[in-house]
Amino acid sequence: MLFNSIHFILFFVVVTTLYFTLPHRFRWFLLLASSCYFYMVFIPIYILILIFTIIIDYYAGIWLEKTEGNKRKYFLMASIVANIGVLALFKYYNFLNNNLSDLMNSIGYNNIIPHLNIILPIGLSFHTFQAMSYTIEVYRGHQKAEHNFGIYALYVMFYPQLVAGPIERPYNLIHQFYEKHYFEYERVVEGLKLMLWGFFMKLVIADRLAIYVNAVYNNSSQHNGLTLLVATVFFAFQIYCDFAGYSNIAIGAAKVMGFNLMTNFNRPYFSGSISEFWKRWHISLSSWFRDYLYISLGGNRVSIPRWYFNLICVFVISGLWHGANWTFIIWGALNGLYLVFAIITETLRKKLNHFLFIDRITWLHTFFKIFITFLLACFAWVFFRAGSLNEAIEVLNKIFILKGPLFIGSPAFLIYSLFGILFLLMVELKTEYLNSKLSFFHHRRSWVRKFSYTFILILILLFGVFDGGQFIYFQF
Amino acid sequence: MISSTDRCLRFGQNAIILILLIILTDQVIGRIIRHFYFTQESGLYYRTTFAIDSTNADILVFGSSRANHHYVPEVFEDSLGLSFYNSGRDGNFLLFNYAVFKSIVRRYTPKILLFDVNPDELNYEKTDYERLSALFPYYKNHNEIRSTVELKSPFEKYKLISEIYPFNSSLITIIIGNLELNKSRKTDKKGYVPLENQIKDPLLHKIEPPKNSIDENKMNAISDIIKYCNTNNIRLIFIQSPMFAIVGKTTSSEYFEKVAWEKKAIFWNFINDQEFLHNPEYFQDQDHLNDKGAILFSKLVAQKINDLQTFHPLTLIGSKEMETTSSTK
C-alpha cells in the first residue's frame, strides 16, 4: 500500500481508531494483522518470504539465547545465511548471473545458468536488515530473545516502517509493543504534523521534481550539459524529499499510535563534509552498517590502510544494498573514496583554508563546506540515477562541457519545482539555524498553528502531484 | 490529571475547528481560481472550455496533439462551406475526447465529427486515465462527463468535493491566461495551433507500437460514439493522420477497420501515406505535421469528405457506405 494514496489514509484512520479502542492485550494482534494486509496489497504471495525469514530468525533468537559456546555462532550464521540467501536470490541472482554471462561470453563460452523471471519483493532489503539486527543483538547479548512469536513478527512487519524503514533495532522497538499507549493529545498532534510535512515533501517537491528529472534522465542522450546539471541537482532534492518524506510519514504514523521510531534524516544537505552527510542521511542504514559491519571489520582501530579499506568496503556494500547494478556499487565506492580522501587531506585543507582566509569568516567557511559537500553528493547521485555506467559517464561528460540551452519542458512545472526547492530550503534553514525563533507548526498560539497546517494542506492541493506513484526506496 | 476521554474531546474539538478552517479556505480559494479559470481568453484550457461550452461549429475534430496540429479549420471551411472547430488537445486521448464529445452533443448536433486516432489509441495506458484530470474543472457543472472522469479512480468523486483540487497544478497557467503574458498563446485559429518547424532527423524509422492489451473502456466509448452519431444522423469519420515513420499494423487500426465494417462508421488510414512519407518537409517531428503538411493533409481530408457527401449523402448512411481506406501502397 502506498502512503500517498487515499487507500492508505482510510487504512490509517481505521487502524488507529481500532488501536485506541481495543484493549491493550489485543493491540499487537491488530497491528500484526493490519501490517500483513498493508504488505499484501503489493504482491500477496510475497508475504510467504517474510514468514519464512521470520520463523528462522525467531527460532535462531531463542536458540542463541539458550545455547553457549561455539554453537551460538552456527545459529547466528544460519540466520544470516537465510536472510542474505533470500536477498541474494531475489535481488542479486540475475545481476550476478548477467555478469557471469558477460564474462563467459568474453572468453568464448556460453552461460547455461538460467535467468529468473522474478519481481523483487517490496522493501526486502529493509526488513531483512531489521531482522538481522535482531539476531546479531541477541548474539551479542544486548537483546533478550523474543519468545512471543506474534510480537517478533510484528517487530519485522510493523507497517509504518515495513517497506522503507527506518531500519529499527530490537532494543528500541520490541519493548514498545508491550507498553500500553494512551491517546495523548500532544503526541498524536506531533505525529500528524510529521505526516503532513512528509506528504508535502513527497507530493509537492519529490514527485514534482520527478517530472523534470525523468523527462531528462530517461532520454539523457538527447539532452545537453546544462539540462543534465539542473536535472541532477533536482534529483538530489527529489530523492531526499521522496525518502525523507516517506520516513516522516512512517515516523509520524507510528508516533500517533504511541511508538517512537528512530530519526532517519537530519537535513543532510546542510552537512559540511561527507562524513557529516552520512550522519544525517538515511541514519538508520548508515548506523546499521557502522554497528554491524564497520565495527566488526575493526572500524578505525586498525592500521591506516586497513581503516581505509574498511571505509571503502562498507560503502561499496552499502551501494550494493541499494541495488543490483554497477551504478550503485560505483555510487557507494565514490562515497567511500570521498571519506578516505577527506581523512588524507584534512591537514592540507585546514592549511589551505587558513592561507586563503576562508576559515576566518565563519559563515563563508560554513557555506563553502556545505556547497562542496553538496557538489560531491550530486556527482555521486549521477551514478545513482543513471540506468547504466555508460549513461552515467556520458551524463558527467556533458555536465563538464555545459553547452546548450536549458530544456524547459513545461515552464509552469519548472516554476513549481523551483518553488518547492526554495520552500524546503527556507524551512530547513530555519530549523537548522533559527529553530526557536520561527516555528509555525509549534507556535504558542493555536490559530497560528492551525493556519500553518491549513496553508501546507492548501499547497499540497494546489501543487501536489497526485499520480506520482511509488517511493523510490521501495525498490530496495 | 487529564483523562483519556478529555484528551480525545480536546483533540476532537481542535480537529473540527481545523477541518472547518480547511473547508472554508478550500472553498474560497477554489472559487477564486475557478472564476479565473473560466475568464481565460487563450491557451489550452480556454480552447477546451470553448469546445465544451461555446462552439456550435458544423464540423468538429477530436483527438490528441495530432488532431490539434493536423486539421486546419480554414481549409475545411473553404472547401466544404461549413463552420469548423478543432477541439484536439495535446496529451489527451480517447477517453478525454469522449467526455468532450458528450458535453458538446448535449448542447447541439454537429454535422460531421472527425476523430483523429493514434496507432495505439485503444491500448490500455495508465497515463490516459491520469490525464482525465484535465476535465476536473468541468466536473462540477457537467453531469454528462462525470462517469468518464470517475474512471480515473473510485475516489475521484470524493476528491472533487474540494474546490481547489480540480485546479491542481494549473495556477500559473491560469494566471498567465488572465494576464496574457504569453502572446504565443494567441496563435490558435479556431482551436488549430500550427507548428512551424521542420523535422531535424529526416530519416524514416520503422515503429512497432507496443502490444498492450486493448482497453475495454475505450472500446465502449467508441461504441457509444458510433451509436449516438448513427442515431442522430451525424457523419462520423475516424482518421489516422500521417506520421513520419513506417508504422506496422496495430491492434487499434485493425479494430477500427473491423468496427467501421460492423457498425457502419468510416475509417480513413493515412498513417503510412506515401505522399507524406516521401516528404519530411511536411513534418515538425515524427508524430506531428507542420503547418505546411497540415494544410495539405486538411485539403486531402476535405476532398474525401466532399466526395463522400457527393456520392453518399448523409441521409443514406448504411452498410454500402462503409469505407475503410488504407493509403498504404
Coordinates of N, CA and C in Angstrom, one line a residue, chain B residues 167-300:
Chain B
F167 N -8.1 22.3 -9.8 CA -7.2 23.2 -10.4 C -5.8 22.9 -10.0
N168 N -5.5 21.7 -9.5 CA -4.2 21.3 -9.1 C -3.2 21.5 -10.3
S169 N -2.1 22.1 -10.0 CA -1.0 22.2 -11.0 C -1.4 23.2 -12.1
S170 N -2.4 24.0 -11.9 CA -2.9 24.9 -13.0 C -2.7 26.3 -12.7
L171 N -2.3 26.7 -11.5 CA -2.4 28.1 -11.0 C -1.6 29.0 -12.0
I172 N -0.3 28.7 -12.2 CA 0.5 29.6 -13.0 C -0.1 29.8 -14.4
T173 N -0.6 28.6 -15.0 CA -1.2 28.7 -16.4 C -2.4 29.6 -16.3
I174 N -3.2 29.5 -15.3 CA -4.4 30.3 -15.2 C -4.0 31.8 -15.0
I175 N -3.0 32.1 -14.2 CA -2.6 33.5 -14.1 C -2.2 34.0 -15.4
I176 N -1.3 33.2 -16.1 CA -0.8 33.7 -17.4 C -2.0 33.9 -18.4
G177 N -3.0 33.0 -18.3 CA -4.2 33.0 -19.2 C -4.9 34.3 -19.0
N178 N -4.9 34.8 -17.8 CA -5.7 36.0 -17.5 C -4.8 37.3 -17.7
L179 N -3.5 37.2 -17.5 CA -2.7 38.3 -17.7 C -2.2 38.5 -19.2
E180 N -2.4 37.4 -19.9 CA -2.0 37.4 -21.3 C -0.5 37.8 -21.5
L181 N 0.3 37.2 -20.6 CA 1.7 37.5 -20.7 C 2.3 36.8 -21.9
N182 N 1.7 35.6 -22.1 CA 2.3 34.7 -23.1 C 1.6 35.0 -24.5
K183 N 2.1 35.8 -25.3 CA 1.5 36.2 -26.5 C 1.3 35.1 -27.5
S184 N 2.2 34.1 -27.4 CA 2.2 33.0 -28.4 C 0.9 32.2 -28.2
R185 N 0.2 32.3 -27.0 CA -1.0 31.6 -26.8 C -2.1 32.1 -27.7
K186 N -1.9 33.2 -28.3 CA -3.0 33.8 -29.1 C -3.0 33.2 -30.5
T187 N -2.1 32.3 -30.8 CA -2.0 31.9 -32.2 C -3.0 30.8 -32.7
D188 N -3.8 30.4 -31.8 CA -4.7 29.3 -32.3 C -5.8 29.9 -33.2
K189 N -6.1 29.1 -34.3 CA -7.0 29.5 -35.3 C -8.2 28.6 -35.2
K190 N -9.3 29.0 -34.5 CA -10.4 28.1 -34.3 C -10.0 26.8 -33.7
G191 N -9.1 26.9 -32.7 CA -8.7 25.7 -32.0 C -7.4 25.2 -32.6
Y192 N -7.1 25.3 -33.9 CA -5.9 24.8 -34.5 C -4.7 25.6 -34.1
V193 N -3.6 24.9 -33.7 CA -2.4 25.5 -33.4 C -1.3 25.1 -34.4
P194 N -0.9 25.9 -35.3 CA 0.1 25.5 -36.3 C 1.5 25.3 -35.7
L195 N 2.2 24.3 -36.3 CA 3.6 24.1 -35.9 C 4.4 24.6 -37.1
E196 N 5.5 25.3 -36.8 CA 6.2 26.0 -37.8 C 7.5 25.4 -38.2
N197 N 8.1 24.5 -37.4 CA 9.4 24.0 -37.7 C 9.4 22.7 -38.6
Q198 N 10.6 22.4 -39.0 CA 10.7 21.2 -39.8 C 11.5 20.1 -39.1
I199 N 11.2 18.9 -39.4 CA 11.8 17.7 -38.7 C 13.4 17.8 -38.8
K200 N 14.0 17.5 -37.7 CA 15.5 17.6 -37.7 C 16.1 16.3 -38.2
D201 N 15.5 15.2 -38.0 CA 16.0 13.9 -38.4 C 15.2 13.3 -39.5
P202 N 15.5 13.7 -40.8 CA 14.6 13.2 -41.9 C 14.8 11.8 -42.3
L203 N 15.2 10.9 -41.4 CA 15.4 9.5 -41.8 C 14.1 8.8 -41.3
L204 N 13.6 8.0 -42.2 CA 12.4 7.2 -41.8 C 12.7 6.1 -40.9
H205 N 12.0 6.0 -39.8 CA 12.2 4.9 -38.9 C 10.9 3.9 -39.0
K206 N 11.2 2.7 -38.6 CA 10.1 1.8 -38.5 C 9.6 1.7 -37.1
I207 N 8.3 1.7 -36.9 CA 7.8 1.7 -35.5 C 6.9 0.5 -35.3
E208 N 7.1 -0.3 -34.3 CA 6.2 -1.4 -34.0 C 5.5 -0.9 -32.7
P209 N 4.3 -0.4 -32.7 CA 3.7 0.0 -31.5 C 3.6 -1.1 -30.4
P210 N 3.6 -0.7 -29.2 CA 3.6 -1.8 -28.1 C 2.3 -2.6 -28.2
K211 N 2.4 -3.8 -27.9 CA 1.2 -4.7 -27.9 C 0.5 -4.7 -26.6
N212 N 0.1 -3.6 -26.1 CA -0.6 -3.6 -24.8 C -2.0 -4.1 -25.0
S213 N -2.6 -4.5 -23.9 CA -4.0 -5.0 -24.0 C -5.0 -3.9 -24.4
I214 N -6.0 -4.3 -25.1 CA -7.0 -3.3 -25.6 C -7.8 -2.9 -24.3
D215 N -8.1 -1.6 -24.2 CA -8.8 -1.1 -23.1 C -10.3 -1.2 -23.4
E216 N -11.0 -1.9 -22.5 CA -12.5 -2.1 -22.7 C -13.2 -0.8 -22.6
N217 N -12.8 0.1 -21.7 CA -13.5 1.4 -21.5 C -13.4 2.2 -22.8
K218 N -12.3 2.1 -23.5 CA -12.1 2.8 -24.7 C -13.0 2.2 -25.8
M219 N -13.1 0.9 -25.9 CA -14.0 0.2 -26.9 C -15.4 0.6 -26.6
N220 N -15.8 0.7 -25.4 CA -17.2 1.1 -25.0 C -17.4 2.5 -25.5
A221 N -16.4 3.4 -25.3 CA -16.6 4.8 -25.7 C -16.8 4.9 -27.2
I222 N -16.0 4.1 -27.9 CA -16.1 4.1 -29.4 C -17.5 3.6 -29.8
S223 N -18.0 2.6 -29.2 CA -19.3 2.0 -29.5 C -20.4 3.1 -29.2
D224 N -20.3 3.8 -28.1 CA -21.2 4.8 -27.7 C -21.2 6.0 -28.7
I225 N -20.0 6.4 -29.1 CA -19.9 7.5 -30.1 C -20.6 7.1 -31.4
I226 N -20.3 5.9 -31.9 CA -20.9 5.4 -33.1 C -22.4 5.4 -33.1
K227 N -22.8 4.8 -31.9 CA -24.3 4.6 -31.8 C -25.0 6.0 -31.8
Y228 N -24.4 6.9 -31.0 CA -25.0 8.3 -30.9 C -25.0 8.9 -32.3
C229 N -23.9 8.8 -33.0 CA -23.8 9.5 -34.3 C -24.8 8.9 -35.3
N230 N -24.9 7.6 -35.3 CA -25.9 6.9 -36.2 C -27.3 7.3 -35.9
T231 N -27.6 7.4 -34.6 CA -29.0 7.7 -34.2 C -29.3 9.2 -34.6
N232 N -28.3 10.0 -34.5 CA -28.6 11.5 -34.7 C -28.1 12.0 -36.1
N233 N -27.9 11.1 -36.9 CA -27.5 11.4 -38.3 C -26.3 12.4 -38.4
I234 N -25.3 12.0 -37.6 CA -24.0 12.8 -37.6 C -23.0 12.0 -38.4
R235 N -22.4 12.6 -39.4 CA -21.4 11.9 -40.1 C -20.1 11.7 -39.3
L236 N -19.8 10.5 -39.0 CA -18.6 10.2 -38.1 C -17.5 9.5 -38.9
I237 N -16.3 10.1 -38.8 CA -15.2 9.6 -39.5 C -14.0 9.5 -38.6
F238 N -13.5 8.2 -38.5 CA -12.3 8.0 -37.7 C -11.1 8.1 -38.7
I239 N -10.1 8.9 -38.3 CA -8.9 9.1 -39.2 C -7.6 8.8 -38.4
Q240 N -6.7 8.1 -39.1 CA -5.3 8.1 -38.6 C -4.5 9.0 -39.5
S241 N -4.1 10.1 -38.9 CA -3.4 11.1 -39.7 C -1.9 10.6 -39.9
P242 N -1.2 11.2 -40.9 CA 0.2 10.7 -41.2 C 1.2 10.9 -40.1
M243 N 2.1 10.0 -40.2 CA 3.3 10.0 -39.3 C 4.5 9.9 -40.2
F244 N 5.7 10.5 -39.7 CA 6.9 10.3 -40.5 C 7.6 9.1 -40.0
A245 N 7.0 7.9 -40.2 CA 7.5 6.7 -39.8 C 6.7 5.6 -40.5
I246 N 7.3 4.4 -40.6 CA 6.6 3.3 -41.2 C 6.0 2.6 -40.0
V247 N 4.7 2.6 -39.9 CA 4.1 2.1 -38.7 C 3.4 0.7 -39.0
G248 N 3.8 -0.3 -38.3 CA 3.2 -1.6 -38.5 C 1.7 -1.7 -38.2
K249 N 1.1 -2.7 -38.6 CA -0.3 -2.9 -38.3 C -0.5 -3.0 -36.8
T250 N -1.5 -2.2 -36.3 CA -1.7 -2.2 -34.9 C -3.1 -2.8 -34.6
T251 N -3.2 -3.3 -33.3 CA -4.5 -3.8 -32.9 C -5.5 -2.8 -33.0
S252 N -5.2 -1.5 -32.7 CA -6.1 -0.4 -32.8 C -6.7 -0.2 -34.2
S253 N -5.7 -0.2 -35.2 CA -6.2 0.1 -36.5 C -7.0 -1.1 -37.1
E254 N -6.6 -2.3 -36.7 CA -7.4 -3.5 -37.1 C -8.8 -3.4 -36.5
Y255 N -8.9 -2.9 -35.2 CA -10.2 -2.8 -34.6 C -11.0 -1.7 -35.3
F256 N -10.4 -0.6 -35.6 CA -11.2 0.5 -36.3 C -11.7 0.0 -37.7
E257 N -10.9 -0.8 -38.4 CA -11.4 -1.3 -39.6 C -12.5 -2.2 -39.4
K258 N -12.4 -3.1 -38.4 CA -13.5 -4.0 -38.1 C -14.8 -3.3 -37.7
V259 N -14.6 -2.4 -36.8 CA -15.7 -1.7 -36.2 C -16.4 -0.8 -37.3
A260 N -15.6 -0.3 -38.2 CA -16.2 0.5 -39.3 C -17.1 -0.4 -40.1
W261 N -16.6 -1.6 -40.4 CA -17.4 -2.6 -41.2 C -18.7 -3.0 -40.5
E262 N -18.5 -3.3 -39.2 CA -19.7 -3.9 -38.5 C -20.7 -2.8 -38.1
K263 N -20.1 -1.6 -37.7 CA -21.0 -0.6 -37.1 C -21.3 0.6 -38.0
K264 N -21.0 0.4 -39.3 CA -21.4 1.4 -40.3 C -20.7 2.8 -40.0
A265 N -19.5 2.8 -39.6 CA -18.8 4.1 -39.5 C -17.7 4.1 -40.6
I266 N -16.9 5.2 -40.6 CA -15.9 5.3 -41.6 C -14.5 5.4 -41.0
F267 N -13.6 4.7 -41.6 CA -12.2 4.8 -41.1 C -11.2 5.1 -42.2
W268 N -10.5 6.2 -42.2 CA -9.5 6.5 -43.2 C -8.2 6.4 -42.5
N269 N -7.3 5.6 -43.2 CA -6.0 5.4 -42.6 C -4.9 6.1 -43.4
F270 N -4.4 7.2 -43.0 CA -3.3 7.9 -43.7 C -1.9 7.7 -43.0
I271 N -1.9 6.8 -42.1 CA -0.7 6.6 -41.3 C 0.6 6.4 -42.1
N272 N 0.5 5.6 -43.2 CA 1.7 5.4 -44.0 C 1.5 5.9 -45.4
D273 N 0.8 7.0 -45.5 CA 0.5 7.7 -46.8 C 1.9 8.1 -47.5
Q274 N 2.0 7.6 -48.7 CA 3.3 7.8 -49.4 C 3.7 9.2 -49.6
E275 N 2.6 10.0 -49.9 CA 2.9 11.4 -50.2 C 3.6 12.1 -49.0
F276 N 3.2 11.7 -47.8 CA 3.8 12.3 -46.6 C 5.1 11.6 -46.2
L277 N 5.2 10.3 -46.4 CA 6.4 9.5 -46.1 C 7.6 10.0 -46.9
H278 N 7.3 10.4 -48.1 CA 8.4 10.8 -49.0 C 8.8 12.3 -48.9
N279 N 8.0 13.0 -48.0 CA 8.3 14.5 -47.9 C 8.5 14.9 -46.4
P280 N 9.7 14.7 -45.9 CA 9.9 15.1 -44.5 C 9.6 16.6 -44.2
E281 N 9.6 17.4 -45.3 CA 9.4 18.8 -45.0 C 8.0 19.1 -44.6
Y282 N 7.1 18.1 -44.6 CA 5.7 18.3 -44.1 C 5.6 18.1 -42.6
F283 N 6.7 17.7 -42.0 CA 6.7 17.3 -40.6 C 7.5 18.2 -39.7
Q284 N 7.0 18.4 -38.4 CA 7.7 19.1 -37.4 C 8.6 18.1 -36.6
D285 N 8.0 16.9 -36.4 CA 8.7 15.8 -35.8 C 8.0 14.5 -36.3
Q286 N 8.5 13.4 -35.7 CA 8.0 12.1 -36.2 C 6.4 12.0 -36.1
D287 N 5.9 12.6 -35.1 CA 4.4 12.4 -34.9 C 3.6 13.5 -35.4
H288 N 4.2 14.7 -35.7 CA 3.4 15.9 -36.0 C 3.7 16.5 -37.3
L289 N 2.6 16.8 -38.1 CA 2.8 17.6 -39.3 C 3.0 19.1 -38.9
N290 N 3.8 19.8 -39.7 CA 3.9 21.2 -39.5 C 2.8 21.9 -40.3
D291 N 2.7 23.2 -40.3 CA 1.6 23.9 -40.9 C 1.4 23.6 -42.4
K292 N 2.6 23.5 -43.0 CA 2.6 23.2 -44.5 C 1.9 21.8 -44.7
G293 N 2.4 20.8 -43.9 CA 1.8 19.4 -44.0 C 0.4 19.4 -43.6
A294 N 0.0 20.2 -42.6 CA -1.3 20.2 -42.1 C -2.3 20.7 -43.1
I295 N -1.9 21.7 -43.8 CA -2.7 22.3 -44.9 C -3.0 21.3 -46.0
L296 N -1.9 20.6 -46.4 CA -2.0 19.6 -47.4 C -2.9 18.5 -47.0
F297 N -2.7 18.0 -45.7 CA -3.5 16.9 -45.2 C -5.0 17.3 -45.1
S298 N -5.2 18.5 -44.6 CA -6.6 19.0 -44.5 C -7.3 19.1 -45.8
K299 N -6.5 19.5 -46.9 CA -7.1 19.5 -48.2 C -7.6 18.1 -48.7
L300 N -6.7 17.1 -48.4 CA -7.0 15.7 -48.7 C -8.2 15.3 -48.0

